[in-house]
XYZ file of C-alpha atoms in Angstrom:
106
model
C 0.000 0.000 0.000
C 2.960 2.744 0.936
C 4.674 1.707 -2.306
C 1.570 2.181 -4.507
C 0.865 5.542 -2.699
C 4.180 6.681 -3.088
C 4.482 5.679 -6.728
C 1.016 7.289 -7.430
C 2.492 10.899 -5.812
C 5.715 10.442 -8.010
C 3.590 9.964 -11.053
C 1.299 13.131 -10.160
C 4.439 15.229 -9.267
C 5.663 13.939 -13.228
C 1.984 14.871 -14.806
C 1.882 18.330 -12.717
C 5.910 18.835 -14.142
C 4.646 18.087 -18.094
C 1.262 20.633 -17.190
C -0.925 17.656 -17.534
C -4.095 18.066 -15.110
C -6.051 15.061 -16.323
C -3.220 12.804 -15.873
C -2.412 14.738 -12.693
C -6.051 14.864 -11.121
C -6.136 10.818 -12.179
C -2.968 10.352 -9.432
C -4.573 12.681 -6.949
C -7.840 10.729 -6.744
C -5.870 7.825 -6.902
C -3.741 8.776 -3.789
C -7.002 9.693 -2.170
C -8.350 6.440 -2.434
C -5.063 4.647 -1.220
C -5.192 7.102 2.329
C -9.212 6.353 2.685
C -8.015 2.605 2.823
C -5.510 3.214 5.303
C -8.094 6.009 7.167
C -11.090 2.966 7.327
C -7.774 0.300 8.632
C -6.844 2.690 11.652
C -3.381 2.683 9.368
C -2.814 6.012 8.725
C 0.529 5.669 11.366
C 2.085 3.779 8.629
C 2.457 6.979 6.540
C 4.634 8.896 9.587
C 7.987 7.754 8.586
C 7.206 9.461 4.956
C 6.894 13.159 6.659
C 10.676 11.963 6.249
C 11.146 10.705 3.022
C 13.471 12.410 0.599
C 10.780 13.770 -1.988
C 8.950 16.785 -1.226
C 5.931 15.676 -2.933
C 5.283 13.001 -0.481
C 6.723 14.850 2.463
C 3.834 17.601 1.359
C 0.654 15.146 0.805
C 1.621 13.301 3.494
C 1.575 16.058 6.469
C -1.859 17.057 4.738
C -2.874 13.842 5.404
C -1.446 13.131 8.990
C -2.261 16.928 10.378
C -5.020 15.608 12.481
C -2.889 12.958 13.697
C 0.556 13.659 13.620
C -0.305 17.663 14.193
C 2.761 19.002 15.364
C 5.149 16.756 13.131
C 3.029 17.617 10.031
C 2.674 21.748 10.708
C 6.594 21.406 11.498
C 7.143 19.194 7.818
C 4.763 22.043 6.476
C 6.676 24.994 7.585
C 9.902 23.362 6.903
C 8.595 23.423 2.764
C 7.233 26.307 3.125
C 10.463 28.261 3.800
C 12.736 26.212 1.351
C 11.978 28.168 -1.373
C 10.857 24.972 -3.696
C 8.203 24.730 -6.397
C 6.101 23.371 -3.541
C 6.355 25.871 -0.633
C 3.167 28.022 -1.952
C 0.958 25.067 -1.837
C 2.989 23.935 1.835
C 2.899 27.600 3.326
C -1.386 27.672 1.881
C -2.203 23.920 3.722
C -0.628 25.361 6.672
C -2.368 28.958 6.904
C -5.608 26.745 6.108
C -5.269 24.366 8.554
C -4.767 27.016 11.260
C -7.663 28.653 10.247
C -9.281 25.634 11.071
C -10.988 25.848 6.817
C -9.360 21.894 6.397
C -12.071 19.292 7.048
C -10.864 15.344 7.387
């Protein structure tokens, strides 16, 4: 299951690079379903040790996906992107402001 949601993230982050939204939104839904497996397993834990990993894309969809669980490791992952000057640290520095808002709904 990590492996296919990892792959799926790699392939989005490749469809996102070429400007391809179809293909891209495909991998997002994709990735979706993959976490609402693990949500409905109580195995959501399994995804902490990726708030590590060495691509940004999954360090990014994975502290959306752990914030209510893993709160302070995933606003820390978040801020972290947010400040590295990266292609992702609009869309790290937005989840974040979001989330504090409280406007993200699990």
């Amino acid at each position: 299951m990590i492996k296919k949601y990892i792959n799926a993230i790699e392939k989005r982050k490749g469809a996102l690079e070429q400007g391809n939204a179809r293909i891209a939104n495909k991998y997002y839904n994709e990735i979706y379903d993959i976490v609402e497996v693990m949500r409905k397993d109580n195995k959501m834990k399994c995804l902490k040790p990726l708030l590590e990993y060495d691509d940004d894309s999954v360090k990014l969809l994975t502290a959306f996906y752990l914030l209510p669980i893993y709160t302070d490791e995933s606003e820390s992952v978040l801020e972290e992107l947010s400040q590295n000057g990266g292609e992702l640290s609009f869309e790290a520095g937005l989840t974040l402001s979001e989330w504090k808002k409280g406007n993200l709904k699990f």
